[in-house]
Amino acid sequence: MEFAERAPRRRLGVDGPEVPLLALGSWNTWDRMEREDAAELVRLAVDRGVDMFDVAHYNFGPHAENAVTDVLFGQAVRDAGLAREDYLLCGKLWLWDYPASSFAEQIKVSLGRVGTDHADMVVLGDFMERPDFRAVVTDVSELVRAGKFTSWGVNNWSAGDVLFACRFATAEGLVPPSFAQLKYSVARRSVPEGAPYSNLFAHEGLGLQASDVLEGGILAGRLDPERKIGADPGGIRERIRAAYPELRRVADLFGATPAQVAIAYCLAHPAVANVLVGVSRASQLEDNLAALGLAARHGEELRDAVAGLWLDKGVVDPAASWGTDAPVPR
């Protein structure tokens, strides 16, 4: 197997920072390994240029789990002997209890659990009921000015809501979102590749961060994950399981693993700055790193080869947010 020497970097939106093409996500990541293994994985990731970590406090709304994955990440960083300047930290702010739970209080608690005084960027989570976006943009901008982080993005918002946030921020001299973190995979393409978001990428300078690219491990061959995995917009998960043999067939054609093909597919999208992966072993990280070379050599050819695996086409509305469960209007 061919390994990448070090992860290259791309800019996360025109106003965002340069980030590695791979970043490690946090949901059920750091609580799936022993303490020593977590420190080893963090150290290896940074050494290979995968020095961005998506870390959140999961205890809000449907994520009211009192999880400690963020606390364990902070412990792993300290055990690995990393200084704060050695890595990029992407936090999360939740809209489930906002504004009753203020962003200022959320970030204070979240950073304290990790053991730092600032993040580099944050992602504003999804929602079921639309918030006051004017207040959201204003409150986030205040935290940027307070030095808590330097840029922000959104998680599975509709393109229309993102556009409103961008235009309002510009008009008011506030800080606009610089990227969108969207569910994106060989099977789930309707929102990231649809016209509403494509226009944002082309005309608003928004970057794209791909999440859930392996469908909780299903697209890597773990067809029945034991851990909790992401939501299933459009109800297509069984179709994704059934399509795995075709993904494996394509991977064999390219001398790659299914996980590498799934990651490379997303990286070949011109707006994608990086892909979040939830590895829990060094061998998985090495396998994922090999996807970088695959994307560079065979990106468009590979995307053509998996064209038939677009499973939410005609099922999920490209203009919708995740919170609506995004059915196509009839």
mmCIF file of C-alpha atoms in Angstrom:
data_model
loop_
_atom_site.group_PDB
_atom_site.id
_atom_site.type_symbol
_atom_site.label_atom_id
_atom_site.label_comp_id
_atom_site.label_asym_id
_atom_site.label_seq_id
_atom_site.Cartn_x
_atom_site.Cartn_y
_atom_site.Cartn_z
ATOM 1 C CA MET A 1 0.000 0.000 0.000
ATOM 2 C CA GLU A 2 1.272 3.440 -0.887
ATOM 3 C CA PHE A 3 1.377 5.944 1.969
ATOM 4 C CA ALA A 4 1.326 9.718 1.679
ATOM 5 C CA GLU A 5 4.353 11.344 3.284
ATOM 6 C CA ARG A 6 2.481 14.290 4.731
ATOM 7 C CA ALA A 7 -0.995 15.738 4.265
ATOM 8 C CA PRO A 8 -1.053 18.758 1.918
ATOM 9 C CA ARG A 9 -3.074 21.827 2.879
ATOM 10 C CA ARG A 10 -5.884 23.864 1.356
ATOM 11 C CA ARG A 11 -7.601 27.039 2.484
ATOM 12 C CA LEU A 12 -10.894 26.519 4.314
ATOM 13 C CA GLY A 13 -12.832 29.192 2.436
ATOM 14 C CA VAL A 14 -11.321 32.388 1.063
ATOM 15 C CA ASP A 15 -11.206 33.974 4.539
ATOM 16 C CA GLY A 16 -10.389 30.833 6.477
ATOM 17 C CA PRO A 17 -7.107 29.244 7.574
ATOM 18 C CA GLU A 18 -5.037 26.713 5.669
ATOM 19 C CA VAL A 19 -5.953 23.243 6.870
ATOM 20 C CA PRO A 20 -4.771 19.698 6.137
ATOM 21 C CA LEU A 21 -6.755 17.674 3.619
ATOM 22 C CA LEU A 22 -7.593 15.232 6.403
ATOM 23 C CA ALA A 23 -8.796 16.195 9.884
ATOM 24 C CA LEU A 24 -9.758 13.978 12.795
ATOM 25 C CA GLY A 25 -13.351 14.257 14.022
ATOM 26 C CA SER A 26 -14.526 13.814 17.571
ATOM 27 C CA TRP A 27 -17.898 12.071 17.875
ATOM 28 C CA ASN A 28 -17.226 8.669 19.467
ATOM 29 C CA THR A 29 -13.591 8.910 18.446
ATOM 30 C CA TRP A 30 -11.442 9.414 21.527
ATOM 31 C CA ASP A 31 -13.606 7.182 23.724
ATOM 32 C CA ARG A 32 -13.015 4.217 21.389
ATOM 33 C CA MET A 33 -9.383 3.623 22.328
ATOM 34 C CA GLU A 34 -7.071 3.208 25.272
ATOM 35 C CA ARG A 35 -5.331 6.257 26.721
ATOM 36 C CA GLU A 36 -1.904 5.303 25.380
ATOM 37 C CA ASP A 37 -3.297 4.598 21.923
ATOM 38 C CA ALA A 38 -5.062 7.970 21.818
ATOM 39 C CA ALA A 39 -1.825 9.809 22.599
ATOM 40 C CA GLU A 40 0.022 7.770 19.962
ATOM 41 C CA LEU A 41 -2.640 8.537 17.359
ATOM 42 C CA VAL A 42 -2.594 12.277 18.088
ATOM 43 C CA ARG A 43 1.192 12.363 17.848
ATOM 44 C CA LEU A 44 1.222 10.373 14.597
ATOM 45 C CA ALA A 45 -1.482 12.564 13.069
ATOM 46 C CA VAL A 46 0.429 15.761 13.810
ATOM 47 C CA ASP A 47 3.672 14.238 12.534
ATOM 48 C CA ARG A 48 1.929 13.366 9.248
ATOM 49 C CA GLY A 49 0.436 16.831 8.854
ATOM 50 C CA VAL A 50 -3.061 15.849 9.996
ATOM 51 C CA ASP A 51 -2.919 18.524 12.670
ATOM 52 C CA MET A 52 -6.566 19.617 12.749
ATOM 53 C CA PHE A 53 -8.991 18.125 15.251
ATOM 54 C CA ASP A 54 -12.780 18.591 15.300
ATOM 55 C CA VAL A 55 -13.738 18.398 18.980
ATOM 56 C CA ALA A 56 -17.082 19.096 20.626
ATOM 57 C CA HIS A 57 -18.884 18.946 23.948
ATOM 58 C CA TYR A 58 -21.770 16.543 23.299
ATOM 59 C CA ASN A 59 -24.435 17.346 25.858
ATOM 60 C CA PHE A 60 -27.075 19.374 23.987
ATOM 61 C CA GLY A 61 -30.441 18.551 22.444
ATOM 62 C CA PRO A 62 -30.374 15.132 20.728
ATOM 63 C CA HIS A 63 -26.683 14.951 21.680
ATOM 64 C CA ALA A 64 -27.374 15.227 25.420
ATOM 65 C CA GLU A 65 -25.091 12.276 26.105
ATOM 66 C CA ASN A 66 -22.746 13.700 28.743
ATOM 67 C CA ALA A 67 -19.967 12.341 26.525
ATOM 68 C CA VAL A 68 -16.334 12.822 27.557
ATOM 69 C CA THR A 69 -14.705 12.470 24.143
ATOM 70 C CA ASP A 70 -13.566 16.139 24.317
ATOM 71 C CA VAL A 71 -12.043 15.642 27.754
ATOM 72 C CA LEU A 72 -10.220 12.540 26.507
ATOM 73 C CA PHE A 73 -8.905 14.476 23.503
ATOM 74 C CA GLY A 74 -7.402 17.119 25.789
ATOM 75 C CA GLN A 75 -5.805 14.366 27.821
ATOM 76 C CA ALA A 76 -4.392 12.739 24.675
ATOM 77 C CA VAL A 77 -2.856 16.031 23.535
ATOM 78 C CA ARG A 78 -1.152 16.504 26.883
ATOM 79 C CA ASP A 79 0.008 12.877 26.986
ATOM 80 C CA ALA A 80 1.454 13.315 23.482
ATOM 81 C CA GLY A 81 3.462 16.330 24.648
ATOM 82 C CA LEU A 82 1.920 18.703 22.111
ATOM 83 C CA ALA A 83 1.950 22.448 22.560
ATOM 84 C CA ARG A 84 -1.188 24.398 21.654
ATOM 85 C CA GLU A 85 0.518 25.866 18.593
ATOM 86 C CA ASP A 86 1.192 22.357 17.266
ATOM 87 C CA TYR A 87 -2.387 21.781 16.138
ATOM 88 C CA LEU A 88 -5.609 23.404 14.931
ATOM 89 C CA LEU A 89 -8.705 23.011 17.077
ATOM 90 C CA CYS A 90 -12.198 23.181 15.590
ATOM 91 C CA GLY A 91 -14.896 23.436 18.260
ATOM 92 C CA LYS A 92 -18.671 23.386 18.067
ATOM 93 C CA LEU A 93 -21.445 25.681 19.231
ATOM 94 C CA TRP A 94 -24.934 24.258 19.528
ATOM 95 C CA LEU A 95 -28.215 25.872 18.525
ATOM 96 C CA TRP A 96 -30.487 23.355 20.276
ATOM 97 C CA ASP A 97 -30.748 25.407 23.495
ATOM 98 C CA TYR A 98 -29.695 28.768 22.062
ATOM 99 C CA PRO A 99 -30.100 31.533 23.154
ATOM 100 C CA ALA A 100 -30.931 30.161 26.619
ATOM 101 C CA SER A 101 -27.507 28.513 26.479
ATOM 102 C CA SER A 102 -25.346 31.365 25.202
ATOM 103 C CA PHE A 103 -22.439 30.874 22.849
ATOM 104 C CA ALA A 104 -20.159 32.638 25.339
ATOM 105 C CA GLU A 105 -20.994 30.123 28.062
ATOM 106 C CA GLN A 106 -20.823 27.177 25.668
ATOM 107 C CA ILE A 107 -17.348 28.066 24.418
ATOM 108 C CA LYS A 108 -16.100 28.675 27.954
ATOM 109 C CA VAL A 109 -17.215 25.221 29.072
ATOM 110 C CA SER A 110 -16.067 23.509 25.868
ATOM 111 C CA LEU A 111 -12.572 25.005 25.874
ATOM 112 C CA GLY A 112 -12.230 24.324 29.583
ATOM 113 C CA ARG A 113 -13.019 20.646 29.058
ATOM 114 C CA VAL A 114 -10.286 20.382 26.406
ATOM 115 C CA GLY A 115 -7.873 22.429 28.512
ATOM 116 C CA THR A 116 -7.196 25.453 26.324
ATOM 117 C CA ASP A 117 -8.258 29.096 26.168
ATOM 118 C CA HIS A 118 -9.017 29.307 22.447
ATOM 119 C CA ALA A 119 -10.030 27.360 19.367
ATOM 120 C CA ASP A 120 -8.950 28.168 15.815
ATOM 121 C CA MET A 121 -12.439 27.847 14.366
ATOM 122 C CA VAL A 122 -15.900 26.669 15.407
ATOM 123 C CA VAL A 123 -18.816 25.045 13.651
ATOM 124 C CA LEU A 124 -22.374 26.076 14.491
ATOM 125 C CA GLY A 125 -24.478 22.959 14.768
ATOM 126 C CA ASP A 126 -27.696 22.112 12.982
ATOM 127 C CA PHE A 127 -31.184 22.812 14.311
ATOM 128 C CA MET A 128 -34.816 21.774 14.103
ATOM 129 C CA GLU A 129 -36.301 25.242 14.634
ATOM 130 C CA ARG A 130 -34.730 28.157 12.752
ATOM 131 C CA PRO A 131 -32.991 30.590 15.122
ATOM 132 C CA ASP A 132 -32.676 34.361 14.804
ATOM 133 C CA PHE A 133 -29.754 34.384 12.387
ATOM 134 C CA ARG A 134 -29.060 38.073 13.007
ATOM 135 C CA ALA A 135 -28.455 37.304 16.679
ATOM 136 C CA VAL A 136 -26.440 34.190 15.794
ATOM 137 C CA VAL A 137 -24.048 36.071 13.501
ATOM 138 C CA THR A 138 -23.723 38.938 15.980
ATOM 139 C CA ASP A 139 -22.969 36.677 18.929
ATOM 140 C CA VAL A 140 -20.434 34.590 16.996
ATOM 141 C CA SER A 141 -18.690 37.724 15.743
ATOM 142 C CA GLU A 142 -18.350 38.958 19.334
ATOM 143 C CA LEU A 143 -16.500 35.772 20.245
ATOM 144 C CA VAL A 144 -14.176 36.189 17.259
ATOM 145 C CA ARG A 145 -13.398 39.719 18.422
ATOM 146 C CA ALA A 146 -12.832 38.397 21.946
ATOM 147 C CA GLY A 147 -10.142 36.053 20.594
ATOM 148 C CA LYS A 148 -11.944 32.774 21.314
ATOM 149 C CA PHE A 149 -11.515 31.664 17.681
ATOM 150 C CA THR A 150 -10.688 33.288 14.354
ATOM 151 C CA SER A 151 -13.223 31.834 11.889
ATOM 152 C CA TRP A 152 -16.474 29.909 11.890
ATOM 153 C CA GLY A 153 -18.592 27.625 9.779
ATOM 154 C CA VAL A 154 -21.964 25.893 9.818
ATOM 155 C CA ASN A 155 -23.065 22.276 10.077
ATOM 156 C CA ASN A 156 -25.746 21.091 7.641
ATOM 157 C CA TRP A 157 -27.573 24.422 7.313
ATOM 158 C CA SER A 158 -29.522 25.103 4.152
ATOM 159 C CA ALA A 159 -27.664 27.130 1.539
ATOM 160 C CA GLY A 160 -30.302 29.860 1.843
ATOM 161 C CA ASP A 161 -29.645 30.284 5.561
ATOM 162 C CA VAL A 162 -25.892 30.418 4.954
ATOM 163 C CA LEU A 163 -26.342 33.044 2.268
ATOM 164 C CA PHE A 164 -28.437 35.147 4.642
ATOM 165 C CA ALA A 165 -25.719 34.887 7.298
ATOM 166 C CA CYS A 166 -23.040 35.919 4.795
ATOM 167 C CA ARG A 167 -25.005 38.907 3.494
ATOM 168 C CA PHE A 168 -26.062 40.075 6.974
ATOM 169 C CA ALA A 169 -22.494 39.845 8.279
ATOM 170 C CA THR A 170 -21.145 41.839 5.347
ATOM 171 C CA ALA A 171 -23.800 44.531 5.690
ATOM 172 C CA GLU A 172 -23.211 44.909 9.435
ATOM 173 C CA GLY A 173 -19.410 44.705 9.400
ATOM 174 C CA LEU A 174 -19.483 41.360 11.229
ATOM 175 C CA VAL A 175 -17.604 38.113 10.602
ATOM 176 C CA PRO A 176 -19.304 35.880 7.982
ATOM 177 C CA PRO A 177 -19.093 32.078 7.948
ATOM 178 C CA SER A 178 -16.128 30.879 5.914
ATOM 179 C CA PHE A 179 -17.072 27.220 5.453
ATOM 180 C CA ALA A 180 -19.860 24.667 5.608
ATOM 181 C CA GLN A 181 -19.454 21.258 7.219
ATOM 182 C CA LEU A 182 -21.839 19.005 5.275
ATOM 183 C CA LYS A 183 -22.679 15.320 5.179
ATOM 184 C CA TYR A 184 -21.002 14.269 1.933
ATOM 185 C CA SER A 185 -20.116 10.900 0.483
ATOM 186 C CA VAL A 186 -20.272 8.835 -2.676
ATOM 187 C CA ALA A 187 -23.885 8.104 -1.686
ATOM 188 C CA ARG A 188 -24.976 11.499 -0.274
ATOM 189 C CA ARG A 189 -24.329 14.225 -2.835
ATOM 190 C CA SER A 190 -27.543 16.161 -3.348
ATOM 191 C CA VAL A 191 -26.872 18.994 -0.913
ATOM 192 C CA PRO A 192 -23.086 19.525 -1.345
ATOM 193 C CA GLU A 193 -23.251 19.177 -5.139
ATOM 194 C CA GLY A 194 -26.616 20.857 -5.666
ATOM 195 C CA ALA A 195 -26.977 24.284 -7.273
ATOM 196 C CA PRO A 196 -27.729 26.240 -4.053
ATOM 197 C CA TYR A 197 -24.452 25.296 -2.370
ATOM 198 C CA SER A 198 -22.472 25.249 -5.615
ATOM 199 C CA ASN A 199 -23.352 28.919 -6.028
ATOM 200 C CA LEU A 200 -22.132 29.668 -2.525
ATOM 201 C CA PHE A 201 -18.831 27.919 -3.197
ATOM 202 C CA ALA A 202 -18.379 29.749 -6.496
ATOM 203 C CA HIS A 203 -19.598 33.238 -5.599
ATOM 204 C CA GLU A 204 -19.379 33.677 -1.818
ATOM 205 C CA GLY A 205 -15.959 32.123 -1.266
ATOM 206 C CA LEU A 206 -17.370 29.471 1.051
ATOM 207 C CA GLY A 207 -15.249 26.384 1.690
ATOM 208 C CA LEU A 208 -16.592 22.849 2.059
ATOM 209 C CA GLN A 209 -15.645 20.457 4.838
ATOM 210 C CA ALA A 210 -16.899 16.918 4.209
ATOM 211 C CA SER A 211 -18.209 14.958 7.174
ATOM 212 C CA ASP A 212 -19.632 11.444 7.594
ATOM 213 C CA VAL A 213 -17.859 10.433 4.389
ATOM 214 C CA LEU A 214 -17.755 6.761 5.407
ATOM 215 C CA GLU A 215 -21.341 6.632 6.728
ATOM 216 C CA GLY A 216 -20.192 5.658 10.186
ATOM 217 C CA GLY A 217 -17.866 2.984 8.779
ATOM 218 C CA ILE A 218 -20.386 1.327 6.426
ATOM 219 C CA LEU A 219 -18.507 2.536 3.337
ATOM 220 C CA ALA A 220 -15.314 1.106 4.813
ATOM 221 C CA GLY A 221 -16.912 -2.326 5.071
ATOM 222 C CA ARG A 222 -18.249 -2.248 8.638
ATOM 223 C CA LEU A 223 -21.820 -2.781 7.509
ATOM 224 C CA ASP A 224 -23.371 -2.936 10.980
ATOM 225 C CA PRO A 225 -21.573 -0.396 13.171
ATOM 226 C CA GLU A 226 -21.967 -1.053 16.882
ATOM 227 C CA ARG A 227 -21.425 2.574 17.858
ATOM 228 C CA LYS A 228 -23.894 5.413 17.388
ATOM 229 C CA ILE A 229 -23.542 6.959 13.935
ATOM 230 C CA GLY A 230 -24.949 9.995 12.146
ATOM 231 C CA ALA A 231 -28.515 10.660 11.034
ATOM 232 C CA ASP A 232 -29.970 9.174 7.851
ATOM 233 C CA PRO A 233 -31.531 11.974 5.750
ATOM 234 C CA GLY A 234 -33.805 10.496 3.130
ATOM 235 C CA GLY A 235 -33.802 7.053 4.759
ATOM 236 C CA ILE A 236 -31.225 5.570 2.370
ATOM 237 C CA ARG A 237 -28.925 3.743 4.791
ATOM 238 C CA GLU A 238 -30.072 0.258 3.782
ATOM 239 C CA ARG A 239 -29.444 1.168 0.141
ATOM 240 C CA ILE A 240 -25.950 2.305 1.124
ATOM 241 C CA ARG A 241 -25.282 -1.047 2.771
ATOM 242 C CA ALA A 242 -26.528 -2.832 -0.326
ATOM 243 C CA ALA A 243 -24.270 -0.685 -2.550
ATOM 244 C CA TYR A 244 -21.069 -1.490 -0.651
ATOM 245 C CA PRO A 245 -20.061 -4.399 -2.952
ATOM 246 C CA GLU A 246 -20.120 -2.011 -5.919
ATOM 247 C CA LEU A 247 -17.866 0.429 -4.064
ATOM 248 C CA ARG A 248 -15.507 -2.427 -3.273
ATOM 249 C CA ARG A 249 -15.506 -3.449 -6.952
ATOM 250 C CA VAL A 250 -14.524 0.082 -7.985
ATOM 251 C CA ALA A 251 -11.841 0.174 -5.308
ATOM 252 C CA ASP A 252 -10.341 -3.035 -6.679
ATOM 253 C CA LEU A 253 -10.117 -1.421 -10.130
ATOM 254 C CA PHE A 254 -7.967 1.355 -8.662
ATOM 255 C CA GLY A 255 -5.911 -0.896 -6.402
ATOM 256 C CA ALA A 256 -7.350 0.888 -3.385
ATOM 257 C CA THR A 257 -9.555 0.229 -0.375
ATOM 258 C CA PRO A 258 -13.220 1.271 -0.331
ATOM 259 C CA ALA A 259 -12.441 3.836 2.382
ATOM 260 C CA GLN A 260 -9.744 5.392 0.199
ATOM 261 C CA VAL A 261 -12.138 5.660 -2.736
ATOM 262 C CA ALA A 262 -14.820 7.250 -0.540
ATOM 263 C CA ILE A 263 -12.386 9.847 0.807
ATOM 264 C CA ALA A 264 -10.770 10.518 -2.567
ATOM 265 C CA TYR A 265 -14.198 11.073 -4.131
ATOM 266 C CA CYS A 266 -14.880 13.955 -1.737
ATOM 267 C CA LEU A 267 -11.381 15.424 -2.044
ATOM 268 C CA ALA A 268 -11.786 15.633 -5.823
ATOM 269 C CA HIS A 269 -14.622 18.162 -5.396
ATOM 270 C CA PRO A 270 -13.031 21.578 -6.093
ATOM 271 C CA ALA A 271 -14.695 23.272 -3.102
ATOM 272 C CA VAL A 272 -13.600 20.661 -0.550
ATOM 273 C CA ALA A 273 -10.873 21.939 1.748
ATOM 274 C CA ASN A 274 -10.706 18.835 3.878
ATOM 275 C CA VAL A 275 -12.413 15.642 4.949
ATOM 276 C CA LEU A 276 -13.201 14.667 8.537
ATOM 277 C CA VAL A 277 -12.322 11.095 9.436
ATOM 278 C CA GLY A 278 -13.019 9.269 12.682
ATOM 279 C CA VAL A 279 -10.114 6.853 12.858
ATOM 280 C CA SER A 280 -9.321 5.081 16.111
ATOM 281 C CA ARG A 281 -6.164 3.215 15.054
ATOM 282 C CA ALA A 282 -2.875 4.227 13.460
ATOM 283 C CA SER A 283 -3.429 1.731 10.634
ATOM 284 C CA GLN A 284 -6.720 3.425 9.747
ATOM 285 C CA LEU A 285 -5.003 6.804 9.595
ATOM 286 C CA GLU A 286 -2.340 5.421 7.259
ATOM 287 C CA ASP A 287 -5.027 3.891 5.041
ATOM 288 C CA ASN A 288 -6.879 7.211 4.905
ATOM 289 C CA LEU A 289 -3.703 9.126 4.090
ATOM 290 C CA ALA A 290 -3.217 6.970 1.024
ATOM 291 C CA ALA A 291 -6.486 8.418 -0.303
ATOM 292 C CA LEU A 292 -4.720 11.749 -0.844
ATOM 293 C CA GLY A 293 -2.517 10.353 -3.571
ATOM 294 C CA LEU A 294 -5.448 8.478 -5.084
ATOM 295 C CA ALA A 295 -7.424 11.730 -5.355
ATOM 296 C CA ALA A 296 -4.486 13.569 -6.874
ATOM 297 C CA ARG A 297 -3.847 10.909 -9.526
ATOM 298 C CA HIS A 298 -7.341 9.669 -10.361
ATOM 299 C CA GLY A 299 -9.825 12.174 -8.930
ATOM 300 C CA GLU A 300 -12.085 12.778 -11.913
ATOM 301 C CA GLU A 301 -11.704 9.265 -13.253
ATOM 302 C CA LEU A 302 -12.675 7.903 -9.855
ATOM 303 C CA ARG A 303 -15.701 10.201 -9.565
ATOM 304 C CA ASP A 304 -16.913 8.932 -12.927
ATOM 305 C CA ALA A 305 -16.467 5.334 -11.777
ATOM 306 C CA VAL A 306 -18.801 5.764 -8.786
ATOM 307 C CA ALA A 307 -21.423 7.872 -10.600
ATOM 308 C CA GLY A 308 -24.028 5.146 -10.084
ATOM 309 C CA LEU A 309 -23.668 5.247 -6.300
ATOM 310 C CA TRP A 310 -25.432 8.598 -5.896
ATOM 311 C CA LEU A 311 -28.252 7.272 -3.715
ATOM 312 C CA ASP A 312 -29.944 10.407 -2.386
ATOM 313 C CA LYS A 313 -30.559 11.811 -5.878
ATOM 314 C CA GLY A 314 -34.227 12.693 -6.178
ATOM 315 C CA VAL A 315 -34.689 11.840 -2.496
ATOM 316 C CA VAL A 316 -33.079 14.790 -0.704
ATOM 317 C CA ASP A 317 -33.785 18.401 -1.641
ATOM 318 C CA PRO A 318 -30.513 20.238 -2.466
ATOM 319 C CA ALA A 319 -31.959 23.443 -0.985
ATOM 320 C CA ALA A 320 -32.906 21.911 2.379
ATOM 321 C CA SER A 321 -31.051 21.694 5.661
ATOM 322 C CA TRP A 322 -30.464 18.430 7.472
ATOM 323 C CA GLY A 323 -32.928 19.438 10.188
ATOM 324 C CA THR A 324 -35.889 19.185 7.816
ATOM 325 C CA ASP A 325 -34.892 15.607 6.921
ATOM 326 C CA ALA A 326 -34.690 17.155 3.466
ATOM 327 C CA PRO A 327 -37.349 15.380 1.379
ATOM 328 C CA VAL A 328 -37.685 16.443 -2.228
ATOM 329 C CA PRO A 329 -40.915 18.442 -2.700
ATOM 330 C CA ARG A 330 -43.515 16.586 -4.793
#
